[in-house]
Amino acid sequence: MASARLMRDTFLRTKYWGKKMIIVIDALNRDRFSDLVNEMYRLRARVFCDRLGWDVTIKDGMEIDLYDELDAAYVMSLDQDGHVVGCMRLLQTTGPHMLADVFADILEGEPPLRSPQIWEATRFCVDTERLSRGGRSVNSISYVTSEVMIGAFEYGQSAGVLDAVAVIDPVMNRVMIRSGNAPYDYIGKTVDMGKAHALAALLDCSDERIDRIRAHAGIEGDVFLSEAEALALSGRGKALRAEPVKSDLEIYCDEQIANSTTAKERVDALRLKAALVEKIRSRTDVGA
C-alpha cells in the first residue's frame, strides 16, 4: 500500500513539478470539485478579510457572497500537491454583478456595463504564504498571477468574450502594468474598501494581451489541466489535508521507538508513548 502511494506521488511530482496548472470550475463540473471550491473560499477569507481588511462576510472560515450563487466560473491555479494557489471569479455582466451593485460608487452615477461579450473579473487572489515556501520560479506570486490571467482570458475567448472589467486595488493595478497586462482604460473613480481602495479596469481578451503576459512570465504551451488530471491532483491534495498533523511530542516518541536497538528499549519507548497519549492528542488538536 505504501509502495503504491509512493509510486503515485512520484508520478504526480514528475509530471507536474515545475509548473502550475489551471482548472476552470463552473456549474457543469462544480459537483466534482467541491473540495477545491471550498479551499478557494478559505483562501479568499484569508486574503480579503484577514490581509486586506475588506468588509466581507466570513462563515466557517470561508468568504462567500451572493454572486457565488449565480453560476460563476472560477479560474484556479493548482500546485503539484493539489492546493489552490491562485483564483479568480468570472461573472456575466448581463445579470447582477459587483460593479453594478457593491461597487456602484465607482461608476459615479453612470449605468453599469451590460453585455454578453463583457465579463466581470473579481475576487482575484493568490496564496502568498504557500507560494513563498516554493523556492522555484514557477512557485512565485508573479508566475501564478500571470497564469491565472492567461487562463481567464483564454477561457473568455472560447466563450466569445471580448472584454473584461475587473474591480482591483491600486497594488494589483501596478502588478498588472508591470506584467504586460495593463488595463486599456478605467471606469469612474477610485473608492475606499477597508484597508485598501477599489477601482474598475477594462481589459481586452485579445491574443496580443495573452502573448504579452506569456512573454513576461515565460509561460509556453497549454495552461489548462484536463478534468482527469485535475481530479488526480485534487484527490492528492485531499489526501494530504486529511493526514493527521503530529505534535513535536509524538514525533519525539516515534523517534525513540524507531531508534530502539534492543527489545527492552523498544518496550520502554512504546510504554512512554502510551503514558503520554493524552498529552499527544491534546497538542495535536491544538495544532490542527
PDB file of C-alpha atoms in Angstrom:
ATOM      1  CA  MET A   1       0.000   0.000   0.000  1.00  0.00           C
ATOM      2  CA  ALA A   2       2.747   2.425   0.991  1.00  0.00           C
ATOM      3  CA  SER A   3       4.734   1.455  -2.099  1.00  0.00           C
ATOM      4  CA  ALA A   4       1.757   2.104  -4.378  1.00  0.00           C
ATOM      5  CA  ARG A   5       1.195   5.507  -2.791  1.00  0.00           C
ATOM      6  CA  LEU A   6       4.876   6.383  -3.180  1.00  0.00           C
ATOM      7  CA  MET A   7       4.750   5.442  -6.864  1.00  0.00           C
ATOM      8  CA  ARG A   8       1.631   7.583  -7.356  1.00  0.00           C
ATOM      9  CA  ASP A   9       3.190  10.577  -5.575  1.00  0.00           C
ATOM     10  CA  THR A  10       6.362  10.205  -7.643  1.00  0.00           C
ATOM     11  CA  PHE A  11       4.300  10.091 -10.842  1.00  0.00           C
ATOM     12  CA  LEU A  12       2.400  13.227  -9.921  1.00  0.00           C
ATOM     13  CA  ARG A  13       5.520  15.162  -8.948  1.00  0.00           C
ATOM     14  CA  THR A  14       7.389  14.011 -12.070  1.00  0.00           C
ATOM     15  CA  LYS A  15       4.505  15.009 -14.302  1.00  0.00           C
ATOM     16  CA  TYR A  16       3.524  18.281 -12.680  1.00  0.00           C
ATOM     17  CA  TRP A  17       6.526  19.618 -10.755  1.00  0.00           C
ATOM     18  CA  GLY A  18       7.947  22.729 -12.344  1.00  0.00           C
ATOM     19  CA  LYS A  19       4.685  24.298 -13.479  1.00  0.00           C
ATOM     20  CA  LYS A  20       1.332  25.391 -12.145  1.00  0.00           C
ATOM     21  CA  MET A  21      -1.897  24.293 -13.714  1.00  0.00           C
ATOM     22  CA  ILE A  22      -5.253  25.853 -14.438  1.00  0.00           C
ATOM     23  CA  ILE A  23      -8.696  24.337 -13.932  1.00  0.00           C
ATOM     24  CA  VAL A  24     -11.923  26.197 -14.688  1.00  0.00           C
ATOM     25  CA  ILE A  25     -14.791  25.231 -12.393  1.00  0.00           C
ATOM     26  CA  ASP A  26     -18.334  26.221 -13.290  1.00  0.00           C
ATOM     27  CA  ALA A  27     -21.889  24.910 -12.936  1.00  0.00           C
ATOM     28  CA  LEU A  28     -21.116  21.934 -15.197  1.00  0.00           C
ATOM     29  CA  ASN A  29     -18.296  20.411 -13.134  1.00  0.00           C
ATOM     30  CA  ARG A  30     -18.614  22.046  -9.717  1.00  0.00           C
ATOM     31  CA  ASP A  31     -20.005  18.908  -8.089  1.00  0.00           C
ATOM     32  CA  ARG A  32     -16.779  17.062  -8.927  1.00  0.00           C
ATOM     33  CA  PHE A  33     -14.511  19.743  -7.463  1.00  0.00           C
ATOM     34  CA  SER A  34     -16.330  20.856  -4.309  1.00  0.00           C
ATOM     35  CA  ASP A  35     -13.152  20.430  -2.210  1.00  0.00           C
ATOM     36  CA  LEU A  36     -11.274  22.864  -4.444  1.00  0.00           C
ATOM     37  CA  VAL A  37     -14.138  25.359  -4.353  1.00  0.00           C
ATOM     38  CA  ASN A  38     -14.157  25.294  -0.538  1.00  0.00           C
ATOM     39  CA  GLU A  39     -10.377  25.687  -0.422  1.00  0.00           C
ATOM     40  CA  MET A  40     -10.738  28.705  -2.726  1.00  0.00           C
ATOM     41  CA  TYR A  41     -13.325  30.219  -0.365  1.00  0.00           C
ATOM     42  CA  ARG A  42     -10.906  29.773   2.559  1.00  0.00           C
ATOM     43  CA  LEU A  43      -8.111  31.420   0.589  1.00  0.00           C
ATOM     44  CA  ARG A  44     -10.401  34.352  -0.202  1.00  0.00           C
ATOM     45  CA  ALA A  45     -11.204  34.744   3.500  1.00  0.00           C
ATOM     46  CA  ARG A  46      -7.512  34.946   4.398  1.00  0.00           C
ATOM     47  CA  VAL A  47      -6.785  37.479   1.679  1.00  0.00           C
ATOM     48  CA  PHE A  48      -9.806  39.790   1.606  1.00  0.00           C
ATOM     49  CA  CYS A  49     -10.720  39.716   5.310  1.00  0.00           C
ATOM     50  CA  ASP A  50      -7.513  38.990   7.208  1.00  0.00           C
ATOM     51  CA  ARG A  51      -4.960  40.679   4.954  1.00  0.00           C
ATOM     52  CA  LEU A  52      -6.848  43.447   3.158  1.00  0.00           C
ATOM     53  CA  GLY A  53      -9.485  44.154   5.786  1.00  0.00           C
ATOM     54  CA  TRP A  54     -12.344  44.289   3.286  1.00  0.00           C
ATOM     55  CA  ASP A  55     -15.896  44.344   4.596  1.00  0.00           C
ATOM     56  CA  VAL A  56     -16.782  40.783   3.546  1.00  0.00           C
ATOM     57  CA  THR A  57     -18.840  38.040   5.165  1.00  0.00           C
ATOM     58  CA  ILE A  58     -16.944  35.080   6.621  1.00  0.00           C
ATOM     59  CA  LYS A  59     -18.707  31.858   7.627  1.00  0.00           C
ATOM     60  CA  ASP A  60     -16.893  28.720   8.782  1.00  0.00           C
ATOM     61  CA  GLY A  61     -13.618  30.271   7.665  1.00  0.00           C
ATOM     62  CA  MET A  62     -14.845  30.847   4.090  1.00  0.00           C
ATOM     63  CA  GLU A  63     -15.600  34.050   2.185  1.00  0.00           C
ATOM     64  CA  ILE A  64     -18.750  33.515   0.130  1.00  0.00           C
ATOM     65  CA  ASP A  65     -21.181  36.099  -1.224  1.00  0.00           C
ATOM     66  CA  LEU A  66     -24.422  36.079  -3.199  1.00  0.00           C
ATOM     67  CA  TYR A  67     -22.553  36.296  -6.521  1.00  0.00           C
ATOM     68  CA  ASP A  68     -21.109  32.843  -5.899  1.00  0.00           C
ATOM     69  CA  GLU A  69     -24.669  31.541  -6.263  1.00  0.00           C
ATOM     70  CA  LEU A  70     -25.090  32.936  -9.791  1.00  0.00           C
ATOM     71  CA  ASP A  71     -23.351  30.187 -11.795  1.00  0.00           C
ATOM     72  CA  ALA A  72     -19.999  31.945 -11.662  1.00  0.00           C
ATOM     73  CA  ALA A  73     -16.938  30.430 -13.308  1.00  0.00           C
ATOM     74  CA  TYR A  74     -13.746  30.109 -11.257  1.00  0.00           C
ATOM     75  CA  VAL A  75     -10.277  30.057 -12.760  1.00  0.00           C
ATOM     76  CA  MET A  76      -7.957  28.283 -10.318  1.00  0.00           C
ATOM     77  CA  SER A  77      -4.243  27.565 -10.321  1.00  0.00           C
ATOM     78  CA  LEU A  78      -3.205  24.366  -8.525  1.00  0.00           C
ATOM     79  CA  ASP A  79       0.224  23.418  -7.266  1.00  0.00           C
ATOM     80  CA  GLN A  80       1.796  19.968  -7.522  1.00  0.00           C
ATOM     81  CA  ASP A  81       0.124  18.946  -4.252  1.00  0.00           C
ATOM     82  CA  GLY A  82      -3.350  19.840  -5.456  1.00  0.00           C
ATOM     83  CA  HIS A  83      -3.732  23.041  -3.438  1.00  0.00           C
ATOM     84  CA  VAL A  84      -5.381  26.188  -4.781  1.00  0.00           C
ATOM     85  CA  VAL A  85      -2.638  28.830  -5.026  1.00  0.00           C
ATOM     86  CA  GLY A  86      -4.447  31.346  -7.215  1.00  0.00           C
ATOM     87  CA  CYS A  87      -8.029  32.057  -8.240  1.00  0.00           C
ATOM     88  CA  MET A  88     -10.379  34.454  -9.995  1.00  0.00           C
ATOM     89  CA  ARG A  89     -14.166  34.642 -10.355  1.00  0.00           C
ATOM     90  CA  LEU A  90     -15.835  35.413 -13.682  1.00  0.00           C
ATOM     91  CA  LEU A  91     -19.430  36.644 -13.979  1.00  0.00           C
ATOM     92  CA  GLN A  92     -21.546  37.733 -16.912  1.00  0.00           C
ATOM     93  CA  THR A  93     -22.470  41.418 -16.780  1.00  0.00           C
ATOM     94  CA  THR A  94     -25.951  40.810 -18.195  1.00  0.00           C
ATOM     95  CA  GLY A  95     -27.137  39.906 -14.687  1.00  0.00           C
ATOM     96  CA  PRO A  96     -26.216  41.014 -11.157  1.00  0.00           C
ATOM     97  CA  HIS A  97     -22.507  41.698 -10.710  1.00  0.00           C
ATOM     98  CA  MET A  98     -20.342  43.524  -8.208  1.00  0.00           C
ATOM     99  CA  LEU A  99     -19.597  46.657 -10.234  1.00  0.00           C
ATOM    100  CA  ALA A 100     -23.310  47.221 -10.744  1.00  0.00           C
ATOM    101  CA  ASP A 101     -24.238  46.654  -7.104  1.00  0.00           C
ATOM    102  CA  VAL A 102     -21.482  46.529  -4.453  1.00  0.00           C
ATOM    103  CA  PHE A 103     -19.099  48.935  -6.201  1.00  0.00           C
ATOM    104  CA  ALA A 104     -21.727  51.185  -7.775  1.00  0.00           C
ATOM    105  CA  ASP A 105     -19.989  54.245  -6.239  1.00  0.00           C
ATOM    106  CA  ILE A 106     -17.129  53.700  -8.681  1.00  0.00           C
ATOM    107  CA  LEU A 107     -19.465  54.467 -11.587  1.00  0.00           C
ATOM    108  CA  GLU A 108     -20.352  57.968 -10.273  1.00  0.00           C
ATOM    109  CA  GLY A 109     -23.979  57.629 -11.331  1.00  0.00           C
ATOM    110  CA  GLU A 110     -23.252  56.162 -14.775  1.00  0.00           C
ATOM    111  CA  PRO A 111     -25.141  52.990 -15.785  1.00  0.00           C
ATOM    112  CA  PRO A 112     -23.275  49.697 -15.278  1.00  0.00           C
ATOM    113  CA  LEU A 113     -21.819  47.742 -18.171  1.00  0.00           C
ATOM    114  CA  ARG A 114     -24.260  45.226 -19.629  1.00  0.00           C
ATOM    115  CA  SER A 115     -23.137  42.976 -22.466  1.00  0.00           C
ATOM    116  CA  PRO A 116     -22.851  39.218 -23.137  1.00  0.00           C
ATOM    117  CA  GLN A 117     -19.392  39.978 -24.530  1.00  0.00           C
ATOM    118  CA  ILE A 118     -18.152  41.697 -21.354  1.00  0.00           C
ATOM    119  CA  TRP A 119     -17.492  39.635 -18.241  1.00  0.00           C
ATOM    120  CA  GLU A 120     -16.642  40.832 -14.762  1.00  0.00           C
ATOM    121  CA  ALA A 121     -13.476  39.519 -13.127  1.00  0.00           C
ATOM    122  CA  THR A 122     -13.384  39.757  -9.330  1.00  0.00           C
ATOM    123  CA  ARG A 123     -12.080  38.020  -6.217  1.00  0.00           C
ATOM    124  CA  PHE A 124      -8.625  37.521  -7.698  1.00  0.00           C
ATOM    125  CA  CYS A 125      -6.086  36.404  -5.110  1.00  0.00           C
ATOM    126  CA  VAL A 126      -3.019  34.205  -4.637  1.00  0.00           C
ATOM    127  CA  ASP A 127      -1.783  32.203  -1.669  1.00  0.00           C
ATOM    128  CA  THR A 128       1.302  34.271  -0.870  1.00  0.00           C
ATOM    129  CA  GLU A 129       2.179  32.152   2.184  1.00  0.00           C
ATOM    130  CA  ARG A 130       2.228  28.856   0.304  1.00  0.00           C
ATOM    131  CA  LEU A 131       3.958  30.331  -2.734  1.00  0.00           C
ATOM    132  CA  SER A 132       6.678  31.969  -0.648  1.00  0.00           C
ATOM    133  CA  ARG A 133       7.709  28.487   0.512  1.00  0.00           C
ATOM    134  CA  GLY A 134       8.077  27.154  -3.025  1.00  0.00           C
ATOM    135  CA  GLY A 135      11.633  28.155  -3.820  1.00  0.00           C
ATOM    136  CA  ARG A 136      11.128  27.810  -7.595  1.00  0.00           C
ATOM    137  CA  SER A 137      10.331  30.464 -10.175  1.00  0.00           C
ATOM    138  CA  VAL A 138       7.033  28.835 -11.117  1.00  0.00           C
ATOM    139  CA  ASN A 139       6.051  28.931  -7.464  1.00  0.00           C
ATOM    140  CA  SER A 140       6.324  32.696  -7.482  1.00  0.00           C
ATOM    141  CA  ILE A 141       3.415  35.039  -6.934  1.00  0.00           C
ATOM    142  CA  SER A 142       4.152  36.733 -10.267  1.00  0.00           C
ATOM    143  CA  TYR A 143       4.062  33.453 -12.188  1.00  0.00           C
ATOM    144  CA  VAL A 144       0.784  32.280 -10.669  1.00  0.00           C
ATOM    145  CA  THR A 145      -0.745  35.720 -11.203  1.00  0.00           C
ATOM    146  CA  SER A 146       0.181  35.576 -14.886  1.00  0.00           C
ATOM    147  CA  GLU A 147      -1.053  32.020 -15.277  1.00  0.00           C
ATOM    148  CA  VAL A 148      -4.463  32.792 -13.775  1.00  0.00           C
ATOM    149  CA  MET A 149      -4.757  35.809 -16.073  1.00  0.00           C
ATOM    150  CA  ILE A 150      -3.870  33.724 -19.134  1.00  0.00           C
ATOM    151  CA  GLY A 151      -6.385  31.087 -18.101  1.00  0.00           C
ATOM    152  CA  ALA A 152      -9.114  33.704 -17.633  1.00  0.00           C
ATOM    153  CA  PHE A 153      -8.509  35.432 -20.961  1.00  0.00           C
ATOM    154  CA  GLU A 154      -8.236  32.201 -22.949  1.00  0.00           C
ATOM    155  CA  TYR A 155     -11.344  30.797 -21.289  1.00  0.00           C
ATOM    156  CA  GLY A 156     -13.141  34.063 -22.023  1.00  0.00           C
ATOM    157  CA  GLN A 157     -12.089  33.962 -25.662  1.00  0.00           C
ATOM    158  CA  SER A 158     -13.511  30.458 -26.021  1.00  0.00           C
ATOM    159  CA  ALA A 159     -16.860  31.796 -24.732  1.00  0.00           C
ATOM    160  CA  GLY A 160     -16.924  34.717 -27.160  1.00  0.00           C
ATOM    161  CA  VAL A 161     -15.951  37.354 -24.595  1.00  0.00           C
ATOM    162  CA  LEU A 162     -14.247  40.467 -25.984  1.00  0.00           C
ATOM    163  CA  ASP A 163     -13.531  42.445 -22.804  1.00  0.00           C
ATOM    164  CA  ALA A 164     -13.326  42.035 -19.046  1.00  0.00           C
ATOM    165  CA  VAL A 165     -13.983  44.594 -16.352  1.00  0.00           C
ATOM    166  CA  ALA A 166     -12.002  43.964 -13.179  1.00  0.00           C
ATOM    167  CA  VAL A 167     -12.518  45.506  -9.756  1.00  0.00           C
ATOM    168  CA  ILE A 168      -8.967  45.724  -8.390  1.00  0.00           C
ATOM    169  CA  ASP A 169      -6.902  47.675  -5.879  1.00  0.00           C
ATOM    170  CA  PRO A 170      -4.021  50.042  -6.777  1.00  0.00           C
ATOM    171  CA  VAL A 171      -1.405  47.422  -5.838  1.00  0.00           C
ATOM    172  CA  MET A 172      -2.904  44.919  -8.260  1.00  0.00           C
ATOM    173  CA  ASN A 173      -3.110  47.640 -10.872  1.00  0.00           C
ATOM    174  CA  ARG A 174       0.654  48.197 -10.614  1.00  0.00           C
ATOM    175  CA  VAL A 175       1.295  44.441 -10.787  1.00  0.00           C
ATOM    176  CA  MET A 176      -0.768  44.197 -13.960  1.00  0.00           C
ATOM    177  CA  ILE A 177       1.052  47.106 -15.574  1.00  0.00           C
ATOM    178  CA  ARG A 178       4.462  45.550 -14.804  1.00  0.00           C
ATOM    179  CA  SER A 179       3.423  42.153 -16.167  1.00  0.00           C
ATOM    180  CA  GLY A 180       2.316  43.307 -19.619  1.00  0.00           C
ATOM    181  CA  ASN A 181      -1.329  43.204 -18.582  1.00  0.00           C
ATOM    182  CA  ALA A 182      -2.031  46.918 -18.206  1.00  0.00           C
ATOM    183  CA  PRO A 183      -5.703  47.937 -18.456  1.00  0.00           C
ATOM    184  CA  TYR A 184      -6.527  49.845 -21.615  1.00  0.00           C
ATOM    185  CA  ASP A 185      -8.932  52.091 -19.724  1.00  0.00           C
ATOM    186  CA  TYR A 186     -10.600  52.718 -16.355  1.00  0.00           C
ATOM    187  CA  ILE A 187     -14.201  53.417 -15.381  1.00  0.00           C
ATOM    188  CA  GLY A 188     -15.362  56.005 -12.847  1.00  0.00           C
ATOM    189  CA  LYS A 189     -13.324  56.755  -9.744  1.00  0.00           C
ATOM    190  CA  THR A 190     -11.344  55.007  -7.008  1.00  0.00           C
ATOM    191  CA  VAL A 191     -13.308  54.284  -3.801  1.00  0.00           C
ATOM    192  CA  ASP A 192     -12.346  53.171  -0.282  1.00  0.00           C
ATOM    193  CA  MET A 193     -12.660  49.466   0.571  1.00  0.00           C
ATOM    194  CA  GLY A 194     -11.398  48.520   4.044  1.00  0.00           C
ATOM    195  CA  LYS A 195      -7.638  48.953   4.288  1.00  0.00           C
ATOM    196  CA  ALA A 196      -7.338  49.350   0.511  1.00  0.00           C
ATOM    197  CA  HIS A 197      -9.067  51.083  -2.401  1.00  0.00           C
ATOM    198  CA  ALA A 198     -11.017  49.728  -5.353  1.00  0.00           C
ATOM    199  CA  LEU A 199     -11.082  50.797  -8.980  1.00  0.00           C
ATOM    200  CA  ALA A 200     -12.578  49.351 -12.160  1.00  0.00           C
ATOM    201  CA  ALA A 201     -10.230  48.471 -15.010  1.00  0.00           C
ATOM    202  CA  LEU A 202     -11.031  47.422 -18.581  1.00  0.00           C
ATOM    203  CA  LEU A 203      -9.020  44.691 -20.285  1.00  0.00           C
ATOM    204  CA  ASP A 204      -9.435  43.274 -23.773  1.00  0.00           C
ATOM    205  CA  CYS A 205      -9.419  39.483 -24.197  1.00  0.00           C
ATOM    206  CA  SER A 206      -7.031  39.650 -27.144  1.00  0.00           C
ATOM    207  CA  ASP A 207      -4.232  37.424 -28.410  1.00  0.00           C
ATOM    208  CA  GLU A 208      -1.873  40.385 -28.082  1.00  0.00           C
ATOM    209  CA  ARG A 209      -2.595  40.733 -24.356  1.00  0.00           C
ATOM    210  CA  ILE A 210      -2.208  36.994 -23.756  1.00  0.00           C
ATOM    211  CA  ASP A 211       1.089  36.964 -25.688  1.00  0.00           C
ATOM    212  CA  ARG A 212       2.455  39.839 -23.588  1.00  0.00           C
ATOM    213  CA  ILE A 213       1.607  38.074 -20.337  1.00  0.00           C
ATOM    214  CA  ARG A 214       3.098  34.802 -21.586  1.00  0.00           C
ATOM    215  CA  ALA A 215       6.309  36.555 -22.652  1.00  0.00           C
ATOM    216  CA  HIS A 216       6.638  38.344 -19.309  1.00  0.00           C
ATOM    217  CA  ALA A 217       6.179  35.154 -17.251  1.00  0.00           C
ATOM    218  CA  GLY A 218       7.886  32.732 -19.649  1.00  0.00           C
ATOM    219  CA  ILE A 219       4.756  30.594 -19.920  1.00  0.00           C
ATOM    220  CA  GLU A 220       4.504  28.381 -23.001  1.00  0.00           C
ATOM    221  CA  GLY A 221       2.009  25.768 -24.106  1.00  0.00           C
ATOM    222  CA  ASP A 222      -1.407  24.866 -22.790  1.00  0.00           C
ATOM    223  CA  VAL A 223      -2.032  26.059 -19.222  1.00  0.00           C
ATOM    224  CA  PHE A 224      -5.207  24.029 -18.722  1.00  0.00           C
ATOM    225  CA  LEU A 225      -5.475  20.713 -16.935  1.00  0.00           C
ATOM    226  CA  SER A 226      -7.782  18.041 -18.250  1.00  0.00           C
ATOM    227  CA  GLU A 227     -10.518  17.087 -15.805  1.00  0.00           C
ATOM    228  CA  ALA A 228      -8.824  13.729 -15.198  1.00  0.00           C
ATOM    229  CA  GLU A 229      -5.548  15.448 -14.295  1.00  0.00           C
ATOM    230  CA  ALA A 230      -7.339  17.958 -12.081  1.00  0.00           C
ATOM    231  CA  LEU A 231      -9.209  15.170 -10.284  1.00  0.00           C
ATOM    232  CA  ALA A 232      -5.923  13.332  -9.705  1.00  0.00           C
ATOM    233  CA  LEU A 233      -4.330  16.442  -8.225  1.00  0.00           C
ATOM    234  CA  SER A 234      -7.324  17.458  -6.143  1.00  0.00           C
ATOM    235  CA  GLY A 235      -7.528  13.894  -4.822  1.00  0.00           C
ATOM    236  CA  ARG A 236      -3.890  14.086  -3.803  1.00  0.00           C
ATOM    237  CA  GLY A 237      -4.495  17.419  -2.069  1.00  0.00           C
ATOM    238  CA  LYS A 238      -7.492  15.992  -0.228  1.00  0.00           C
ATOM    239  CA  ALA A 239      -5.405  13.038   0.976  1.00  0.00           C
ATOM    240  CA  LEU A 240      -2.627  15.317   2.192  1.00  0.00           C
ATOM    241  CA  ARG A 241      -5.070  17.561   4.042  1.00  0.00           C
ATOM    242  CA  ALA A 242      -6.627  14.519   5.700  1.00  0.00           C
ATOM    243  CA  GLU A 243      -3.332  13.262   7.115  1.00  0.00           C
ATOM    244  CA  PRO A 244      -3.117  13.979  10.871  1.00  0.00           C
ATOM    245  CA  VAL A 245      -0.538  16.529  11.961  1.00  0.00           C
ATOM    246  CA  LYS A 246       1.865  15.097  14.520  1.00  0.00           C
ATOM    247  CA  SER A 247       2.861  17.167  17.517  1.00  0.00           C
ATOM    248  CA  ASP A 248       6.524  17.566  18.497  1.00  0.00           C
ATOM    249  CA  LEU A 249       5.889  15.250  21.447  1.00  0.00           C
ATOM    250  CA  GLU A 250       4.531  12.475  19.240  1.00  0.00           C
ATOM    251  CA  ILE A 251       7.413  12.896  16.796  1.00  0.00           C
ATOM    252  CA  TYR A 252       9.866  12.538  19.707  1.00  0.00           C
ATOM    253  CA  CYS A 253       8.144   9.340  20.911  1.00  0.00           C
ATOM    254  CA  ASP A 254       8.127   7.848  17.422  1.00  0.00           C
ATOM    255  CA  GLU A 255      11.820   8.637  17.023  1.00  0.00           C
ATOM    256  CA  GLN A 256      12.591   6.831  20.299  1.00  0.00           C
ATOM    257  CA  ILE A 257      10.665   3.784  19.082  1.00  0.00           C
ATOM    258  CA  ALA A 258      12.368   3.802  15.674  1.00  0.00           C
ATOM    259  CA  ASN A 259      15.873   4.225  17.184  1.00  0.00           C
ATOM    260  CA  SER A 260      15.485   1.420  19.721  1.00  0.00           C
ATOM    261  CA  THR A 261      18.328  -1.095  19.458  1.00  0.00           C
ATOM    262  CA  THR A 262      17.069  -3.713  21.935  1.00  0.00           C
ATOM    263  CA  ALA A 263      13.712  -5.245  22.774  1.00  0.00           C
ATOM    264  CA  LYS A 264      13.758  -3.556  26.174  1.00  0.00           C
ATOM    265  CA  GLU A 265      14.414  -0.123  24.695  1.00  0.00           C
ATOM    266  CA  ARG A 266      11.532  -0.591  22.259  1.00  0.00           C
ATOM    267  CA  VAL A 267       9.150  -1.691  25.016  1.00  0.00           C
ATOM    268  CA  ASP A 268      10.168   1.256  27.181  1.00  0.00           C
ATOM    269  CA  ALA A 269       9.664   3.648  24.252  1.00  0.00           C
ATOM    270  CA  LEU A 270       6.217   2.184  23.492  1.00  0.00           C
ATOM    271  CA  ARG A 271       5.252   2.479  27.172  1.00  0.00           C
ATOM    272  CA  LEU A 272       6.391   6.104  27.193  1.00  0.00           C
ATOM    273  CA  LYS A 273       4.193   6.925  24.211  1.00  0.00           C
ATOM    274  CA  ALA A 274       1.246   5.113  25.770  1.00  0.00           C
ATOM    275  CA  ALA A 275       1.699   7.037  29.025  1.00  0.00           C
ATOM    276  CA  LEU A 276       1.778  10.348  27.132  1.00  0.00           C
ATOM    277  CA  VAL A 277      -1.081   9.582  24.758  1.00  0.00           C
ATOM    278  CA  GLU A 278      -3.478  12.149  26.275  1.00  0.00           C
ATOM    279  CA  LYS A 279      -0.906  14.930  26.060  1.00  0.00           C
ATOM    280  CA  ILE A 280      -0.076  13.896  22.491  1.00  0.00           C
ATOM    281  CA  ARG A 281      -3.749  14.097  21.482  1.00  0.00           C
ATOM    282  CA  SER A 282      -4.323  17.450  23.139  1.00  0.00           C
ATOM    283  CA  ARG A 283      -1.288  19.033  21.493  1.00  0.00           C
ATOM    284  CA  THR A 284      -2.210  17.594  18.118  1.00  0.00           C
ATOM    285  CA  ASP A 285      -5.706  19.056  18.439  1.00  0.00           C
ATOM    286  CA  VAL A 286      -4.305  22.488  19.226  1.00  0.00           C
ATOM    287  CA  GLY A 287      -2.041  22.436  16.205  1.00  0.00           C
ATOM    288  CA  ALA A 288      -4.636  21.131  13.739  1.00  0.00           C
TER     289      ALA A 288
END
